[in-house]
């Protein structure tokens, strides 16, 4: 073990945690930088996926003891993942398997680290047999249940492939949960599901937070009373499904009632179906933007009409922190738990979603009132500093200490 004044940490996650520009990167970056700020000696293992990630590797290498981030080609990985059909394992595991990461974790663990922290169950394959003072698995949510949801809405072939993945990945998640010292999820809803699917293991709840300094409104000068905004990485299936459903099922009625209504679809990597939304009157598809707060400040309402959502949605926290009223599906809101009355509109289905957005479009004063109430609550209860306190307490229970 390393000196108790400078704990040795092996930190594993799917994506390079910089820049923090999408859900998982936001979360992994904040917990990584908190460990670094506390004085941890961090060895980081993850994947790079884009050319620009090399800047992130250099940035993180200047802060961590070592960064190993092999390039992941997702198109090639889809083919190599088919090995799972021969080995009987979940396809997710060979998809995220790389010899360089296995070698790095073995080398870093030659002297057992004080903490192995893994984000996303697919990365636990690198640390199943690793010895450490404490091993913490942040599932966030059970990925196996995501595949179960995909199976439920798919055709015959999709039901078989996704159903198989759900079953095999759950078996792996069960093994991980029983191997690691502590399992974490992001919400009470996920905790209940976890306890149902993996009986005998009770995970702790450690949500992601929101950067209330970054997501701070600069005022109403650019705000348009009939503009809605949707944010997210736009090649992520739940985002694609949600925004396309909204445009097809809700947008025509809103445009009919509010002819000047606008929808801003803000996020990187828009797939063809999302790009095509730009041809619909009133809709702007931005692609990647340097930062999202200015786009929030142009809108009167944020929407989160996700039908395949799990966990705590960053898009919801960020919009609320910016003082925007949010119209959310039940799925996108469930991770927030008990929300104070008057801070969030939960709408199930097209009629309720149309009514929720229309009510806020029609009454700008009320929209600002709801948005301000949302900001007050989120900026108090969901700021990252509160999550760091919970994280530190959990690590302390496991005997991981930091310099005073």
Coordinates of C-alpha atoms in Angstrom, one line a residue:
X1 CA 0.0 0.0 0.0
X2 CA 1.1 3.5 -0.6
X3 CA 1.6 6.1 2.2
X4 CA -1.7 6.9 3.9
X5 CA -1.0 10.6 3.3
X6 CA -1.0 10.0 -0.5
X7 CA -3.3 7.2 -1.5
X8 CA -2.6 5.2 -4.6
X9 CA -5.8 5.1 -6.8
X10 CA -6.5 3.1 -9.9
X11 CA -9.3 4.9 -11.7
X12 CA -11.1 3.1 -14.6
X13 CA -13.8 4.4 -16.9
X14 CA -15.0 3.9 -20.4
X15 CA -14.3 7.3 -21.9
X16 CA -11.5 9.7 -21.4
X17 CA -12.9 12.0 -18.6
X18 CA -11.9 15.2 -20.4
X19 CA -13.4 17.5 -21.6
X20 CA -16.5 17.0 -19.4
X21 CA -18.9 17.5 -22.3
X22 CA -21.3 14.6 -22.0
X23 CA -23.0 12.7 -19.1
X24 CA -20.4 10.1 -18.2
X25 CA -17.5 12.4 -18.8
X26 CA -19.0 15.0 -16.5
X27 CA -19.4 12.5 -13.7
X28 CA -16.0 10.8 -14.1
X29 CA -14.2 14.1 -14.4
X30 CA -15.7 15.5 -11.2
X31 CA -14.9 12.5 -9.1
X32 CA -11.4 12.2 -10.7
X33 CA -10.5 15.8 -10.1
X34 CA -11.8 15.6 -6.5
X35 CA -9.5 12.6 -5.8
X36 CA -6.6 14.6 -7.3
X37 CA -7.6 17.7 -5.3
X38 CA -7.5 15.5 -2.1
X39 CA -3.9 14.5 -2.9
X40 CA -4.5 11.0 -4.5
X41 CA -1.8 9.5 -6.7
X42 CA -4.0 8.5 -9.6
X43 CA -3.4 6.0 -12.4
X44 CA -6.1 6.4 -15.0
X45 CA -7.2 3.8 -17.5
X46 CA -9.9 4.6 -20.2
X47 CA -10.4 4.8 -23.9
X48 CA -9.8 7.6 -26.4
X49 CA -12.3 7.7 -29.2
X50 CA -11.6 10.9 -31.2
X51 CA -8.5 12.7 -32.5
X52 CA -9.2 15.6 -30.1
X53 CA -9.0 13.2 -27.2
X54 CA -5.2 13.5 -27.4
X55 CA -5.5 16.9 -26.0
X56 CA -7.4 15.5 -23.1
X57 CA -4.8 12.7 -22.6
X58 CA -2.1 15.4 -22.3
X59 CA -4.2 17.5 -19.9
X60 CA -4.9 14.5 -17.7
X61 CA -1.3 13.2 -17.9
X62 CA -0.1 16.4 -16.4
X63 CA -2.3 15.7 -13.3
X64 CA -2.2 12.0 -12.9
X65 CA 0.7 9.6 -12.2
X66 CA 0.0 7.9 -15.5
X67 CA -2.7 7.8 -18.2
X68 CA -3.3 4.7 -20.4
X69 CA -5.9 5.5 -23.0
X70 CA -5.8 3.2 -26.1
X71 CA -7.9 4.2 -29.1
X72 CA -11.4 2.6 -29.3
X73 CA -12.8 2.3 -32.8
X74 CA -16.5 1.6 -32.2
X75 CA -17.2 0.3 -35.6
X76 CA -14.3 -2.3 -35.3
X77 CA -15.3 -3.0 -31.7
X78 CA -18.8 -4.0 -32.8
X79 CA -17.3 -6.8 -34.9
X80 CA -14.8 -7.9 -32.2
X81 CA -17.6 -7.9 -29.7
X82 CA -19.2 -10.8 -31.6
X83 CA -16.6 -13.1 -29.9
X84 CA -19.0 -13.0 -27.0
X85 CA -21.3 -15.2 -29.1
X86 CA -18.6 -17.9 -29.0
X87 CA -17.5 -17.4 -25.4
X88 CA -21.0 -17.1 -24.0
X89 CA -20.3 -13.7 -22.4
X90 CA -22.1 -10.4 -22.8
X91 CA -21.0 -8.6 -26.1
X92 CA -20.3 -5.5 -24.1
X93 CA -17.2 -7.1 -22.5
X94 CA -15.1 -7.9 -25.6
X95 CA -16.3 -4.5 -27.0
X96 CA -14.5 -2.7 -24.2
X97 CA -11.5 -5.2 -23.9
X98 CA -8.0 -4.1 -24.7
X99 CA -4.7 -5.7 -23.9
X100 CA -3.0 -2.4 -23.1
X101 CA -5.5 -1.7 -20.3
X102 CA -5.2 -5.2 -18.9
X103 CA -1.4 -4.8 -18.9
X104 CA -1.6 -1.4 -17.2
X105 CA -3.9 -2.5 -14.4
X106 CA -1.6 -5.5 -13.7
X107 CA 1.4 -3.3 -13.5
X108 CA -0.3 -0.6 -11.4
X109 CA -1.5 -3.4 -9.0
X110 CA 1.8 -5.1 -8.6
X111 CA 1.8 -3.2 -5.3
X112 CA -1.9 -3.2 -4.2
X113 CA -3.4 0.2 -4.5
X114 CA -5.4 1.9 -1.8
X115 CA -8.4 2.3 -4.0
X116 CA -9.7 0.8 -7.3
X117 CA -12.5 3.0 -8.5
X118 CA -14.4 1.8 -11.5
X119 CA -17.1 3.7 -13.4
X120 CA -19.4 1.5 -15.6
X121 CA -19.6 -2.2 -15.2
X122 CA -17.9 -3.0 -18.5
X123 CA -14.6 -1.7 -17.1
X124 CA -14.8 -3.9 -14.0
X125 CA -13.4 -6.8 -16.2
X126 CA -9.9 -5.2 -15.7
X127 CA -10.1 -5.3 -11.9
X128 CA -12.0 -8.4 -10.9
X129 CA -9.0 -10.2 -9.5
X130 CA -7.0 -7.1 -8.5
X131 CA -6.0 -6.8 -4.9
X132 CA -6.6 -3.5 -3.2
X133 CA -7.4 -2.0 0.2
X134 CA -10.8 -1.0 -1.3
X135 CA -12.6 -1.7 -4.6
X136 CA -15.5 0.6 -5.4
X137 CA -17.8 -0.1 -8.4
X138 CA -19.9 2.9 -9.6
X139 CA -22.6 1.2 -11.7
X140 CA -24.5 4.4 -11.9
X141 CA -27.4 2.3 -13.2
X142 CA -27.5 -1.4 -14.3
X143 CA -26.6 -1.4 -18.0
X144 CA -28.3 -4.7 -18.3
X145 CA -31.6 -3.1 -17.8
X146 CA -31.0 -0.7 -20.6
X147 CA -30.6 -3.6 -22.9
X148 CA -33.8 -5.1 -21.5
X149 CA -35.6 -1.9 -22.4
X150 CA -34.2 -2.0 -25.9
X151 CA -35.4 -5.6 -26.3
X152 CA -38.9 -4.7 -25.2
X153 CA -39.3 -2.1 -28.1
X154 CA -37.5 -4.1 -30.8
X155 CA -38.5 -6.6 -33.5
X156 CA -37.8 -10.3 -33.4
X157 CA -34.0 -10.1 -34.0
X158 CA -33.6 -7.2 -31.7
X159 CA -35.5 -8.9 -28.9
X160 CA -33.1 -11.9 -29.2
X161 CA -29.9 -9.9 -29.4
X162 CA -30.8 -7.3 -26.8
X163 CA -32.5 -9.9 -24.5
X164 CA -29.4 -12.1 -24.6
X165 CA -27.2 -9.0 -23.8
X166 CA -29.4 -8.1 -20.9
X167 CA -29.3 -11.6 -19.4
X168 CA -25.5 -12.1 -19.9
X169 CA -24.6 -8.6 -18.7
X170 CA -26.7 -9.0 -15.6
X171 CA -24.9 -12.1 -14.7
X172 CA -21.6 -10.2 -15.0
X173 CA -22.9 -7.3 -13.0
X174 CA -23.9 -9.8 -10.3
X175 CA -20.4 -11.2 -10.2
X176 CA -18.9 -7.7 -10.0
X177 CA -21.2 -6.6 -7.2
X178 CA -20.2 -9.6 -5.1
X179 CA -16.5 -9.2 -5.8
X180 CA -16.1 -5.4 -5.1
X181 CA -16.2 -4.0 -1.6
X182 CA -18.9 -1.4 -2.4
X183 CA -21.4 -0.9 -5.2
X184 CA -22.8 2.5 -6.0
X185 CA -25.8 3.7 -8.0
X186 CA -27.1 7.2 -8.7
X187 CA -30.6 7.2 -7.3
X188 CA -33.0 5.4 -4.9
X189 CA -34.9 4.1 -7.9
X190 CA -31.7 2.5 -9.2
X191 CA -31.0 1.1 -5.8
X192 CA -34.4 -0.6 -5.6
X193 CA -33.9 -2.1 -9.1
X194 CA -30.4 -3.2 -8.1
X195 CA -31.6 -5.0 -4.9
X196 CA -34.3 -6.7 -7.0
X197 CA -32.0 -7.9 -9.7
X198 CA -28.9 -8.7 -7.5
X199 CA -30.4 -9.8 -4.2
X200 CA -28.1 -9.8 -1.2
X201 CA -26.1 -6.7 -2.3
X202 CA -27.3 -3.3 -1.1
X203 CA -25.6 -0.5 -3.1
X204 CA -25.0 2.9 -1.7
X205 CA -26.5 5.9 -3.5
X206 CA -24.0 8.4 -4.9
X207 CA -25.6 10.7 -7.5
X208 CA -23.9 13.0 -10.0
X209 CA -24.2 16.7 -9.3
X210 CA -24.2 19.9 -11.3
X211 CA -21.5 22.6 -11.6
X212 CA -23.5 25.5 -10.3
X213 CA -20.7 28.0 -11.2
X214 CA -20.6 27.0 -14.9
X215 CA -24.4 26.5 -15.2
X216 CA -25.3 30.0 -14.0
X217 CA -27.7 32.1 -16.0
X218 CA -26.4 35.4 -17.3
X219 CA -29.9 36.9 -17.4
X220 CA -33.0 37.1 -19.7
X221 CA -31.6 39.5 -22.3
X222 CA -31.4 36.8 -25.1
X223 CA -34.4 34.8 -23.9
X224 CA -37.3 34.1 -26.3
X225 CA -40.6 33.3 -24.6
X226 CA -41.6 30.6 -27.1
X227 CA -38.2 28.8 -27.4
X228 CA -37.6 25.3 -26.0
X229 CA -34.1 23.7 -25.8
X230 CA -33.0 20.1 -25.7
X231 CA -29.4 19.3 -24.9
X232 CA -27.4 16.1 -25.1
X233 CA -25.0 14.1 -27.2
X234 CA -27.0 13.4 -30.3
X235 CA -25.8 10.0 -31.3
X236 CA -27.0 8.5 -28.0
X237 CA -30.1 6.5 -28.7
X238 CA -32.2 7.7 -25.8
X239 CA -31.6 11.3 -26.9
X240 CA -32.3 10.5 -30.5
X241 CA -35.4 8.6 -29.7
X242 CA -36.6 11.3 -27.3
X243 CA -36.1 14.4 -29.4
X244 CA -37.4 12.7 -32.6
X245 CA -40.5 11.6 -30.7
X246 CA -41.1 15.1 -29.4
X247 CA -40.8 16.6 -32.9
X248 CA -43.2 14.1 -34.4
X249 CA -45.7 13.9 -31.6
X250 CA -45.7 17.3 -29.9
X251 CA -44.1 20.0 -32.1
X252 CA -46.8 20.4 -34.8
X253 CA -49.4 21.2 -32.1
X254 CA -47.1 23.7 -30.4
X255 CA -46.2 25.4 -33.7
X256 CA -49.9 25.7 -34.5
X257 CA -50.6 27.4 -31.2
X258 CA -47.4 29.4 -31.2
X259 CA -46.3 30.2 -34.8
X260 CA -43.1 31.7 -33.7
X261 CA -42.1 28.7 -31.5
X262 CA -38.5 27.6 -31.8
X263 CA -36.7 24.4 -30.7
X264 CA -33.0 24.4 -30.2
X265 CA -31.4 20.9 -30.4
X266 CA -28.0 21.4 -28.9
X267 CA -25.4 18.7 -28.8
X268 CA -22.5 17.0 -30.7
X269 CA -22.6 14.2 -33.2
X270 CA -26.2 14.5 -34.5
X271 CA -27.1 11.4 -36.5
X272 CA -29.0 11.7 -39.8
X273 CA -32.4 11.5 -38.1
X274 CA -31.5 14.4 -35.9
X275 CA -29.9 16.4 -38.6
X276 CA -33.1 16.0 -40.6
X277 CA -35.0 17.8 -37.8
X278 CA -33.4 21.1 -39.0
X279 CA -35.7 20.9 -42.0
X280 CA -38.8 21.2 -39.8
X281 CA -40.0 24.8 -39.4
X282 CA -38.7 26.4 -36.2
X283 CA -36.1 23.9 -35.4
X284 CA -32.3 24.5 -35.2
X285 CA -29.8 21.6 -34.9
X286 CA -26.5 23.1 -33.7
X287 CA -24.1 20.2 -33.6
X288 CA -21.2 20.6 -31.2
X289 CA -21.0 23.9 -29.4
X290 CA -18.2 25.3 -27.3
X291 CA -20.5 25.5 -24.2
X292 CA -24.2 25.1 -23.6
X293 CA -25.1 27.9 -21.0
X294 CA -25.7 30.6 -23.7
X295 CA -28.2 28.3 -25.4
X296 CA -30.1 27.7 -22.2
X297 CA -30.2 31.5 -21.8
X298 CA -32.0 31.8 -25.2
X299 CA -34.8 29.5 -24.2
X300 CA -37.9 29.8 -22.0
X301 CA -38.3 26.0 -21.4
X302 CA -36.1 23.0 -21.4
X303 CA -37.5 19.6 -22.5
X304 CA -36.4 16.1 -21.5
X305 CA -38.9 13.8 -23.2
X306 CA -36.7 10.7 -22.8
X307 CA -38.5 7.4 -23.0
X308 CA -35.4 5.2 -22.4
X309 CA -33.8 7.3 -19.7
X310 CA -32.1 6.0 -16.6
X311 CA -30.4 7.5 -13.6
X312 CA -30.0 11.2 -12.9
X313 CA -30.1 13.2 -16.1
X314 CA -27.5 15.9 -16.4
X315 CA -29.6 17.8 -19.0
X316 CA -32.3 18.2 -16.4
X317 CA -29.9 19.3 -13.6
X318 CA -28.1 21.8 -15.9
X319 CA -31.3 23.4 -17.2
X320 CA -32.7 23.8 -13.7
X321 CA -29.4 25.2 -12.4
X322 CA -29.7 27.8 -15.3
X323 CA -33.1 28.8 -14.0
X324 CA -35.1 27.1 -16.7
X325 CA -38.4 25.3 -16.1
X326 CA -38.1 21.8 -17.4
X327 CA -40.9 19.6 -18.9
X328 CA -39.6 16.0 -18.3
X329 CA -40.9 12.5 -19.0
X330 CA -41.3 10.4 -15.8
X331 CA -38.3 8.3 -17.0
X332 CA -36.0 11.4 -17.1
X333 CA -37.2 12.7 -13.8
X334 CA -37.2 9.5 -11.7
X335 CA -33.6 9.8 -10.6
X336 CA -34.3 13.1 -8.9
X337 CA -36.5 11.5 -6.2
X338 CA -38.9 13.8 -4.4
X339 CA -38.9 17.1 -6.2
X340 CA -40.4 20.2 -4.5
X341 CA -43.8 21.2 -5.9
X342 CA -43.6 23.9 -8.5
X343 CA -40.0 23.2 -9.6
X344 CA -40.5 20.5 -12.4
X345 CA -43.2 19.6 -14.8
X346 CA -43.5 15.8 -15.3
X347 CA -45.4 14.9 -18.4
X348 CA -46.2 11.4 -19.5
X349 CA -47.2 11.2 -23.2
X350 CA -47.7 13.6 -26.0
X351 CA -50.9 15.4 -24.7
X352 CA -49.3 16.1 -21.3
X353 CA -46.0 17.2 -22.8
X354 CA -47.8 19.6 -25.2
X355 CA -49.8 21.0 -22.4
X356 CA -46.8 21.4 -20.1
X357 CA -44.7 23.3 -22.7
X358 CA -47.7 25.3 -23.9
X359 CA -48.6 26.5 -20.4
X360 CA -45.1 27.8 -19.9
X361 CA -44.9 29.4 -23.4
X362 CA -48.2 31.2 -22.7
X363 CA -47.2 32.6 -19.4
X364 CA -43.6 33.9 -19.4
X365 CA -43.9 35.3 -15.8
X366 CA -44.8 31.9 -14.5
X367 CA -42.1 30.2 -16.5
X368 CA -39.5 32.5 -14.9
X369 CA -41.1 31.8 -11.4
X370 CA -40.8 28.0 -11.9
X371 CA -37.3 28.3 -13.3
X372 CA -36.1 30.4 -10.4
X373 CA -37.6 27.9 -7.9
X374 CA -35.9 25.1 -9.8
X375 CA -32.6 26.9 -9.7
X376 CA -32.8 27.5 -5.9
X377 CA -33.5 23.9 -5.2
X378 CA -30.9 22.3 -7.6
X379 CA -28.1 24.8 -6.7
X380 CA -28.6 23.9 -3.0
X381 CA -29.2 20.2 -3.1
X382 CA -27.4 19.0 -6.2
X383 CA -24.1 21.0 -6.3
X384 CA -21.1 18.8 -6.7
X385 CA -19.7 19.7 -3.3
X386 CA -22.5 17.8 -1.6
X387 CA -21.7 14.7 -3.6
X388 CA -18.0 15.0 -2.7
X389 CA -18.9 14.9 1.0
X390 CA -20.8 11.7 0.5
X391 CA -18.0 10.2 -1.6
X392 CA -15.4 11.1 1.1
X393 CA -17.6 9.5 3.8
X394 CA -17.9 6.3 1.9
X395 CA -14.2 6.1 1.2
X396 CA -13.5 6.8 4.9
X397 CA -15.7 3.8 5.8
X398 CA -13.5 1.6 3.6
X399 CA -10.3 2.9 5.2
X400 CA -9.1 5.2 2.4
X401 CA -7.7 8.3 3.9
X402 CA -6.3 11.5 2.4
X403 CA -3.7 14.1 3.5
X404 CA -5.3 16.4 6.1

